[in-house]
Tab-separated table of C-alpha atoms and ligand atoms in Angstrom:
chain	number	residue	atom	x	y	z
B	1	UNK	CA	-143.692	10.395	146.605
B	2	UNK	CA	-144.756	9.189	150.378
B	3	UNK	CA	-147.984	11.240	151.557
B	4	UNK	CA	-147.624	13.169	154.598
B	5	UNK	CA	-151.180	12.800	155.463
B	6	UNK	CA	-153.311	14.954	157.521
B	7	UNK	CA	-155.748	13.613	160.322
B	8	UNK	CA	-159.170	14.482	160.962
B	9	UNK	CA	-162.099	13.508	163.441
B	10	UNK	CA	-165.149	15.026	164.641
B	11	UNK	CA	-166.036	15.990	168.535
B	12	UNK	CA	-168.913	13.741	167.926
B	13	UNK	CA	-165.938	10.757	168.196
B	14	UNK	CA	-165.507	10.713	171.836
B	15	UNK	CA	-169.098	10.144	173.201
B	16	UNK	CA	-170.649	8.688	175.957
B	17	UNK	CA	-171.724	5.505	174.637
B	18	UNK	CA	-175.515	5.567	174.622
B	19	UNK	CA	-176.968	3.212	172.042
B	20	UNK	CA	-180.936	2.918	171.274
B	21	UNK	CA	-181.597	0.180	174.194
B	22	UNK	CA	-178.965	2.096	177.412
B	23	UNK	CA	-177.937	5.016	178.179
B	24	UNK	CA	-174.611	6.835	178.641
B	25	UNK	CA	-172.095	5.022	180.196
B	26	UNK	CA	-169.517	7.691	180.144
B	27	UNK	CA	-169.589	11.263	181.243
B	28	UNK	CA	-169.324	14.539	178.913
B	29	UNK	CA	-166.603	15.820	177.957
B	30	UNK	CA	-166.808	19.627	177.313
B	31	UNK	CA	-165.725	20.317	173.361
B	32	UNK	CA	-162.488	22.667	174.928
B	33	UNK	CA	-160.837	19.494	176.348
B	34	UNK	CA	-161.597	17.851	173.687
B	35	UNK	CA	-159.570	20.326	171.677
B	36	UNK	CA	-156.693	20.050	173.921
B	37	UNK	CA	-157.224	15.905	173.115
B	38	UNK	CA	-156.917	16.385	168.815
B	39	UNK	CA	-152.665	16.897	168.649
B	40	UNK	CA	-151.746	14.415	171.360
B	41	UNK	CA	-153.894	11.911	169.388
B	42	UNK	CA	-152.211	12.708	166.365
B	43	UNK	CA	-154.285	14.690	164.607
B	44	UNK	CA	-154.697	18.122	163.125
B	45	UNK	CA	-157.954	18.858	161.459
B	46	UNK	CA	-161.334	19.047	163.342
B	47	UNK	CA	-164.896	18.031	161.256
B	48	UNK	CA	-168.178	19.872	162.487
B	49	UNK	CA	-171.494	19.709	162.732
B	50	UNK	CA	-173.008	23.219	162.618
B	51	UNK	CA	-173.804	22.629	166.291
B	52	UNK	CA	-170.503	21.133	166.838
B	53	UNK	CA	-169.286	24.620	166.673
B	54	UNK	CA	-172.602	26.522	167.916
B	55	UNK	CA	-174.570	24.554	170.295
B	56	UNK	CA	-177.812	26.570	170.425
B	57	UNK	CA	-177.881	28.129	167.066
B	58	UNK	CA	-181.640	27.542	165.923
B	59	UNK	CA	-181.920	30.460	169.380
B	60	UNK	CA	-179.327	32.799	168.021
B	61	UNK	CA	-179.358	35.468	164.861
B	62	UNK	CA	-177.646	34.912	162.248
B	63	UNK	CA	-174.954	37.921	163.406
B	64	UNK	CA	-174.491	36.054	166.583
B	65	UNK	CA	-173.706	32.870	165.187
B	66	UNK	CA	-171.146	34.437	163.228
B	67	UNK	CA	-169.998	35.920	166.580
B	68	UNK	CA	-169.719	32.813	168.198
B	69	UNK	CA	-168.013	30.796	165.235
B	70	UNK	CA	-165.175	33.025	165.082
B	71	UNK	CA	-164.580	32.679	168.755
B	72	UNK	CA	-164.317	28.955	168.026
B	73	UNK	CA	-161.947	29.630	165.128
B	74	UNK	CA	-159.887	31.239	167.618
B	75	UNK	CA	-159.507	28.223	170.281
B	76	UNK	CA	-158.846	26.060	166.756
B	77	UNK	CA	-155.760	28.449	166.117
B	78	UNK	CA	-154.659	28.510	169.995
B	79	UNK	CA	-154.421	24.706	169.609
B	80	UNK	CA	-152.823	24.628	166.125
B	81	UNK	CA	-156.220	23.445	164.397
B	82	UNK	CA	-157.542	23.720	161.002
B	83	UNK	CA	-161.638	23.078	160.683
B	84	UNK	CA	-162.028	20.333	157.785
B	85	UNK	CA	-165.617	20.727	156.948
B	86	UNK	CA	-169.032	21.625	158.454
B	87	UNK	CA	-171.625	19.608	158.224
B	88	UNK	CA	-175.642	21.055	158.743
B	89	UNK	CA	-177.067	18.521	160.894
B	90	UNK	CA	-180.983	17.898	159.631
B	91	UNK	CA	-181.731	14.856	161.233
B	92	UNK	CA	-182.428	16.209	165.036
B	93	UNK	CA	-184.953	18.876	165.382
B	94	UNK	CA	-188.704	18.596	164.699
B	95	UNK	CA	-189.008	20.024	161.498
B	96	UNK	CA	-186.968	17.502	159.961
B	97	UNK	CA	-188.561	14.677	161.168
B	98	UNK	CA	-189.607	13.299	157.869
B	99	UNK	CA	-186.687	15.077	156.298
B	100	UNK	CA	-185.507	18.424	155.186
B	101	UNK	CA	-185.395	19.464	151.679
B	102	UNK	CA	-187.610	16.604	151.022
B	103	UNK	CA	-189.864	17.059	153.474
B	104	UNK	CA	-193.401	17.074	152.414
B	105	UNK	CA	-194.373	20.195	154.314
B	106	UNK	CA	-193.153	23.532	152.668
B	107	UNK	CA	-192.440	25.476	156.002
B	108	UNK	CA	-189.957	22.240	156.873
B	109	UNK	CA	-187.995	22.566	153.586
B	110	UNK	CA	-187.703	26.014	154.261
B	111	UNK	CA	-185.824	25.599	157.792
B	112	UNK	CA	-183.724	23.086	156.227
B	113	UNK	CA	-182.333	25.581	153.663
B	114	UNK	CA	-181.966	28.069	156.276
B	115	UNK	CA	-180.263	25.828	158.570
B	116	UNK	CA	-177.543	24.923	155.870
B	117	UNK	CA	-177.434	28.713	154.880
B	118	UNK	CA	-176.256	29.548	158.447
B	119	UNK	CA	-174.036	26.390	158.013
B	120	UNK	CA	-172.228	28.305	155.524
B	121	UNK	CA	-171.909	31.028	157.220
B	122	UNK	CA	-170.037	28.778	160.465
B	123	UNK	CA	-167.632	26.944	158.134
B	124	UNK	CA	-166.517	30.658	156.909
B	125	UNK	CA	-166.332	32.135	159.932
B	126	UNK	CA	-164.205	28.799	160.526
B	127	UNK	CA	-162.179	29.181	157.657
B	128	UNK	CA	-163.313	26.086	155.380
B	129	UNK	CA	-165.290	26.075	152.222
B	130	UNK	CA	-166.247	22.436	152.398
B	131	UNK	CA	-169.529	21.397	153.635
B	132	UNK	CA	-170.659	17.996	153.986
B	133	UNK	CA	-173.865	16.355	153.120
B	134	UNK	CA	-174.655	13.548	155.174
B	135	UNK	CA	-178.777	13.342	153.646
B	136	UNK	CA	-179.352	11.247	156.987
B	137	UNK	CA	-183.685	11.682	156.757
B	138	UNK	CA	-183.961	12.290	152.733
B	139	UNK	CA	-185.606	9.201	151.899
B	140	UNK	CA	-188.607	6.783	153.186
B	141	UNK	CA	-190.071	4.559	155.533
B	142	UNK	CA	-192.360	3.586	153.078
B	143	UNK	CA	-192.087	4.102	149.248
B	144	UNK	CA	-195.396	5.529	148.900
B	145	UNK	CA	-194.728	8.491	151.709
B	146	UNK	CA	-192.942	10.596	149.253
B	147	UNK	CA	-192.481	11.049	145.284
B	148	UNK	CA	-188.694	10.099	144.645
B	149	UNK	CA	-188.289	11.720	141.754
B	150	UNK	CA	-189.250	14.989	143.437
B	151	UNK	CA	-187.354	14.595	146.336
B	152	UNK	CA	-184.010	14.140	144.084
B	153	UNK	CA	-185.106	17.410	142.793
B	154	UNK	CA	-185.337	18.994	145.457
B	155	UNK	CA	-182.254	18.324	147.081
B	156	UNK	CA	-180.655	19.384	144.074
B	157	UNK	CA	-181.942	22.901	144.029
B	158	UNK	CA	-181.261	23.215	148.183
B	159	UNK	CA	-177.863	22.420	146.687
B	160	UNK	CA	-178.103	25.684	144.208
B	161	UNK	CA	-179.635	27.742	146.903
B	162	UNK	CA	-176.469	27.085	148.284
B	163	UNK	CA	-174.158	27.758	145.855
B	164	UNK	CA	-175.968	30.916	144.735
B	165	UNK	CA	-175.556	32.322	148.901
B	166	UNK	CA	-171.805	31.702	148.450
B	167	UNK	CA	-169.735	31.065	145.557
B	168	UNK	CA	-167.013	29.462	147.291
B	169	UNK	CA	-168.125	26.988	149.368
B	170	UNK	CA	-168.157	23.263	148.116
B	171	UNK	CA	-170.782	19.878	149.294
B	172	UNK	CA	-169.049	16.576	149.477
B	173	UNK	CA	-171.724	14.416	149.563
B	174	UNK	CA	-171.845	11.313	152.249
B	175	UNK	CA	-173.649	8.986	150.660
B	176	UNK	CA	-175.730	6.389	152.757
B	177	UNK	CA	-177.639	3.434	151.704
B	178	UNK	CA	-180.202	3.007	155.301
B	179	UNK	CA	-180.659	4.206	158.986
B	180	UNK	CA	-181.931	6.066	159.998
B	181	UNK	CA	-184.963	5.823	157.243
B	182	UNK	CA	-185.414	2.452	155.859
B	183	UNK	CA	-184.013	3.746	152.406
B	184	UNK	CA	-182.187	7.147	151.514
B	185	UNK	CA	-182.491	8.853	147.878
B	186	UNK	CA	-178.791	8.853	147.719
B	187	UNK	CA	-177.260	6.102	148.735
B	188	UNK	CA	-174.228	5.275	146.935
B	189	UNK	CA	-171.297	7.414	145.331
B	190	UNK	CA	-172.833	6.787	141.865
B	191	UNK	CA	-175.918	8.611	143.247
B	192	UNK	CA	-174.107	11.427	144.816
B	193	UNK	CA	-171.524	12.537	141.578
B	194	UNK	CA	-174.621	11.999	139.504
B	195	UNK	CA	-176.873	14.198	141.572
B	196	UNK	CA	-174.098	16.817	141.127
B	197	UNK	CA	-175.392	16.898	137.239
B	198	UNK	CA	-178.505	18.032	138.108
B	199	UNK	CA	-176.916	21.166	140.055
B	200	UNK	CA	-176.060	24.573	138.322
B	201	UNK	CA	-172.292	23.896	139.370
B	202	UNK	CA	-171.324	20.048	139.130
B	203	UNK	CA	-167.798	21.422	139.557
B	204	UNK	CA	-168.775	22.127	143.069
B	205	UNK	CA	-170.438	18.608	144.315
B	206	UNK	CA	-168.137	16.037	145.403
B	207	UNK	CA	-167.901	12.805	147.862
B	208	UNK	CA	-167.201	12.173	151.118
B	209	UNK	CA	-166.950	8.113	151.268
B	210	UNK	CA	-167.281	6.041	154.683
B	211	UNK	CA	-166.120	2.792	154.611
B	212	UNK	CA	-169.351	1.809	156.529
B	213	UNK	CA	-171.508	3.302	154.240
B	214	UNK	CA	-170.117	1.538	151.599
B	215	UNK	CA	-170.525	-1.859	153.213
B	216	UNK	CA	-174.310	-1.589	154.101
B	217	UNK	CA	-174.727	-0.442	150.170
B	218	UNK	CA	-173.284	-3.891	149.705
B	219	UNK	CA	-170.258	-2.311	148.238
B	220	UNK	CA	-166.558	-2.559	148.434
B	221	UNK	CA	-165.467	1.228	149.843
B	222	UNK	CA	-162.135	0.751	148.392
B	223	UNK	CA	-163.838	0.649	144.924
B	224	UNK	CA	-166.512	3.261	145.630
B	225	UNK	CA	-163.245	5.332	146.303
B	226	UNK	CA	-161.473	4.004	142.543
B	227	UNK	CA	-165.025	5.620	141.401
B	228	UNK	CA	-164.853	8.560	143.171
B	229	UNK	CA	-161.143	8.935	142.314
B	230	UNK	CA	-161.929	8.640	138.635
B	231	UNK	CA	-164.240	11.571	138.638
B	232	UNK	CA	-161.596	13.850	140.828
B	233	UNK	CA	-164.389	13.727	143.323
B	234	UNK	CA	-162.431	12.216	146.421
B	235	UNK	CA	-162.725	15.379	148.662
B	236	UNK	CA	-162.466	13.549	151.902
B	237	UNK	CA	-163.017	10.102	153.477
B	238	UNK	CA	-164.682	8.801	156.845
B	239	UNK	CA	-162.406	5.713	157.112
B	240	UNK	CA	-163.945	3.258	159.771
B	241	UNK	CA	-164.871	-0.471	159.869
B	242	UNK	CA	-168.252	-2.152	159.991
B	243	UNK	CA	-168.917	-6.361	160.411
B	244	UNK	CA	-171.739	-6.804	158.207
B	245	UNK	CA	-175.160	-5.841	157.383
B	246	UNK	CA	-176.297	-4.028	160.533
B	247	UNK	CA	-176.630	-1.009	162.458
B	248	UNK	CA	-173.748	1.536	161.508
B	249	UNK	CA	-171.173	0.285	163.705
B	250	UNK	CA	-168.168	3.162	162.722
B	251	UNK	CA	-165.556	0.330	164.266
B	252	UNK	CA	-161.849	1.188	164.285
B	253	UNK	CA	-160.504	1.451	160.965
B	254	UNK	CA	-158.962	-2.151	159.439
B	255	UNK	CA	-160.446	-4.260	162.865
B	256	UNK	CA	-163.024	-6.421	161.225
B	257	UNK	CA	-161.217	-6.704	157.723
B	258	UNK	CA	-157.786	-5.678	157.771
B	259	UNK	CA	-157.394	-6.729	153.829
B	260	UNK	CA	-160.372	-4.342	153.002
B	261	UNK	CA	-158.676	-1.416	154.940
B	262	UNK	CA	-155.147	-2.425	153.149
B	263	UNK	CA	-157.407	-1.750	150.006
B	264	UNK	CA	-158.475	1.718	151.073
B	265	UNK	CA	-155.346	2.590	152.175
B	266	UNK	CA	-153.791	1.238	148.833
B	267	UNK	CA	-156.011	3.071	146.265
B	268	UNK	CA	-155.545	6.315	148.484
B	269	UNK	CA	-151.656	6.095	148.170
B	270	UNK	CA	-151.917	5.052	144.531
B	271	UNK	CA	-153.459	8.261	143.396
B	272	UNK	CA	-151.993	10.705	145.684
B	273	UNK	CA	-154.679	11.184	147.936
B	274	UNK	CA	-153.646	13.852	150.458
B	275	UNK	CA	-151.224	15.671	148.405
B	276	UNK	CA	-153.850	18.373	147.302
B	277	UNK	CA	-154.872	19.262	151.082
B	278	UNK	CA	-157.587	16.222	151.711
B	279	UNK	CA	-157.505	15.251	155.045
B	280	UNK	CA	-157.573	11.378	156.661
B	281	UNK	CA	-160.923	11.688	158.079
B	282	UNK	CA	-162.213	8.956	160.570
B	283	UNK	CA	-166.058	8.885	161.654
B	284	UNK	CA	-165.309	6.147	164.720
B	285	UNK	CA	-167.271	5.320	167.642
B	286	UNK	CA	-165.685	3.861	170.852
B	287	UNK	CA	-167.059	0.745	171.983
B	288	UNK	CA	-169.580	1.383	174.643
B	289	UNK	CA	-168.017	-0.906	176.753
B	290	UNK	CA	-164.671	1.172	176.816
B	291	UNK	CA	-163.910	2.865	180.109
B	292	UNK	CA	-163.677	6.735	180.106
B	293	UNK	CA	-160.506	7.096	180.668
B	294	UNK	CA	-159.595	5.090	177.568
B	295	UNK	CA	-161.944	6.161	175.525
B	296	UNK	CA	-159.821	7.810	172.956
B	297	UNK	CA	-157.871	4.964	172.064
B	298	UNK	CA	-159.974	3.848	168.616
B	299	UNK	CA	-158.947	7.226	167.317
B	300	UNK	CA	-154.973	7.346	167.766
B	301	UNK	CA	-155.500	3.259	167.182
B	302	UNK	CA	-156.970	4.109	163.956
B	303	UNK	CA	-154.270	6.648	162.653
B	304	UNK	CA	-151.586	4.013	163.652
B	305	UNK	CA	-153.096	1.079	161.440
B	306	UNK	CA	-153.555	3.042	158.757
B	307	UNK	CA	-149.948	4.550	158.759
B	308	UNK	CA	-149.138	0.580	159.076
B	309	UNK	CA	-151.053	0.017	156.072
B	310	UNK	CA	-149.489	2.808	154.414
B	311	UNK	CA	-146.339	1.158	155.046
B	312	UNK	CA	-147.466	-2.192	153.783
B	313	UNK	CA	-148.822	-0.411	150.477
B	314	UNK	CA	-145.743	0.592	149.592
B	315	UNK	CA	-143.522	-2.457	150.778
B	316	UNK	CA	-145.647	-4.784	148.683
B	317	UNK	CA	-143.922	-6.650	145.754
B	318	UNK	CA	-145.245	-4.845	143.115
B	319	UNK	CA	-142.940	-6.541	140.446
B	320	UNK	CA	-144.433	-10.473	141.949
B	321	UNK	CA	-147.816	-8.822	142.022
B	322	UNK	CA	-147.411	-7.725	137.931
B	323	UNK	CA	-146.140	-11.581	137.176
B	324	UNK	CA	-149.045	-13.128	138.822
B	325	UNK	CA	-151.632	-10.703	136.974
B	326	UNK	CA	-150.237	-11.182	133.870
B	327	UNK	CA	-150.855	-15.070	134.359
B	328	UNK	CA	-153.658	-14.392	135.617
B	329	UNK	CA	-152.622	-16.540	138.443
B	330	UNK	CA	-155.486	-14.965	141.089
B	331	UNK	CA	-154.587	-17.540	143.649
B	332	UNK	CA	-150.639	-16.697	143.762
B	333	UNK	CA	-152.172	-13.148	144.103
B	334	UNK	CA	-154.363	-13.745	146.939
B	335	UNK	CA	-151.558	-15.734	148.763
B	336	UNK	CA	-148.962	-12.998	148.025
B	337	UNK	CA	-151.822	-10.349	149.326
B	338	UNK	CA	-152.615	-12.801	152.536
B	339	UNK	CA	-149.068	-13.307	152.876
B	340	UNK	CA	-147.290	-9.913	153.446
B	341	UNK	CA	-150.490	-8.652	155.714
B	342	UNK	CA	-149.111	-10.936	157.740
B	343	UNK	CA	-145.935	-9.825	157.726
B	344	UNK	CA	-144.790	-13.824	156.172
U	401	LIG	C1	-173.729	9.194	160.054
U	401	LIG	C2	-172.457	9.835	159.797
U	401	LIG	C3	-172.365	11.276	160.175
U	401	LIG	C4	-171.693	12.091	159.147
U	401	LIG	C5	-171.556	13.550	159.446
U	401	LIG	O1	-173.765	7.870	159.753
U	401	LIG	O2	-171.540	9.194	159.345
U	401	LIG	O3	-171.665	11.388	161.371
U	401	LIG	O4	-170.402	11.605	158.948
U	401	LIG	O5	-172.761	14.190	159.545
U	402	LIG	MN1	-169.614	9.669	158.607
């Protein structure tokens, strides 16, 4: 059965293009045009941040940022939107600086669970029960700053503090090798499904894999995702490209390594993923030299290659591709792979 898959992105996807050494290069775009932006794009489903949703919600009650999310739930509706997921986003205000629920400093943990609580209460209000985990500053600069068996410990039992304010919602974890600390305490899948052990509710942790990610972990996503997959853990995806070991580049899905995204894109298809609601989330950064105007294009560009790959998954020779692994002729394989990417 062909998936009719669902597209996702977050508002955080059209930016302005600053990097650490410039500035913005492209103007603001207010979060109600981009709403109006998501269906002519192709896509359905919106990811948040907390803040996505409610800007100035560290100034607001709890009651009021409620309020506010359920006015955003109704623009999602007038546009014919679903929310994906919300994630809390830790990594920006002062108390996290060193990181939140392993933050050396009591009072910061304490915000940090408080911050995701009122998470919870946005992706309600929004009418999702998945949260994502993106642990951007749990881990070091420098081994010795923190005790890392402590700090897994600690994120586990935010986690349960979680689950124990609301028995419905679920984490998929994005797991994250470097950057910004120098290393994070969970950095690959393995970690994050493993780390759901050492919850009260395993049932309830699962993954959210970039392709990105994956490559600075040294690691092929499209077999992070086979792991994933194999634990029924594969609750959504950040498909993007990276080239190499460097910064987090979130590149247009299949642009550096198109055989790497026809891998992704195969694994997905080969185990159904979509058909139980998961949505084809990107995390993908225009390139700051794009022009404003055209600055949307590495989204819908994106959705198109991987519906091209999708085709390609399923127009492969399967039968030629069963002779040459039973010979174990790896060669004929990687000619007959090489081959029909391009089209020969
Ligand atoms: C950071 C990253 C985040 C998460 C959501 O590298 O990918 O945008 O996807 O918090
Ligand atoms: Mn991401």
């Amino acid at each position: 059965m062909s998936t009719e898959y669902t597209f996702s992105f977050g508002p955080w996807n059209i930016h302005e293009g600053a990097d650490p050494f410039g500035p913005t290069v492209r103007e603001s775009i207010d979060f109600n045009v981009k709403l109006a932006e998501y269906k002519k794009l192709g896509f359905n489903g919106v990811q948040f941040h907390d803040d996505d949703a409610v800007p100035n919600m560290n100034d607001l009650t709890p009651d009021q940022i409620i309020t506010e999310a359920a006015a955003v739930k109704k623009k999602l509706d007038d546009h014919g939107l679903v929310a994906e997921f919300v994630a809390p986003r830790l990594w920006e205000d002062p108390r996290t600086i060193d990181g939140g629920y392993t933050s050396n400093d009591p009072a910061n943990r304490k915000y940090a669970i408080e911050r995701s609580l009122r998470c919870i209460d946005i992706a309600k209000a929004l009418k999702t029960n998945l949260i994502v985990f993106w642990l951007a500053r749990e881990g070091t600069y420098i081994r010795e700053a923190k005790d890392s068996c402590d700090a897994v410990k600690r994120i586990a039992e935010a986690i349960d503090t979680m689950f124990d304010y609301d028995p419905d919602i679920k984490i998929a974890i994005e797991p994250k090798p470097n950057e910004p600390m120098d290393h994070t305490y969970i950095p690959t899948t393995g970690h994050a499904i493993a780390l759901g052990m050492l919850t009260k509710d395993a049932s309830r942790v699962g993954i959210n894999i970039e392709s990105a990610h994956a490559i600075l972990a040294g690691l092929d996503p499209s077999d992070e995702m086979g792991y994933a997959l194999a634990h029924d853990k594969l609750w959504t995806v950040h498909l993007n490209d990276q080239n190499g070991l460097k910064f987090d580049q979130d590149k247009t899905f299949g642009s550096v390594d198109l055989r790497r995204a026809f891998n992704q894109v195969r694994i997905l298809e080969k185990y159904g993923y979509g058909q139980r609601g998961e949505m084809v989330g990107l995390d993908i950064k225009a390139m700051r030299t794009q022009p404003a105007d055209i600055a949307t294009k590495h989204l819908s560009n994106s959705r198109e290659i991987f519906l091209n790959l999708a085709e390609k998954v399923r127009s492969f020779d399967t039968a030629a591709e069963a002779q040459l692994i039973a010979a174990r002729d790896y060669e004929g394989l990687e000619l007959l792979v090489v081959n029909h990417l391009m089209g020969l």
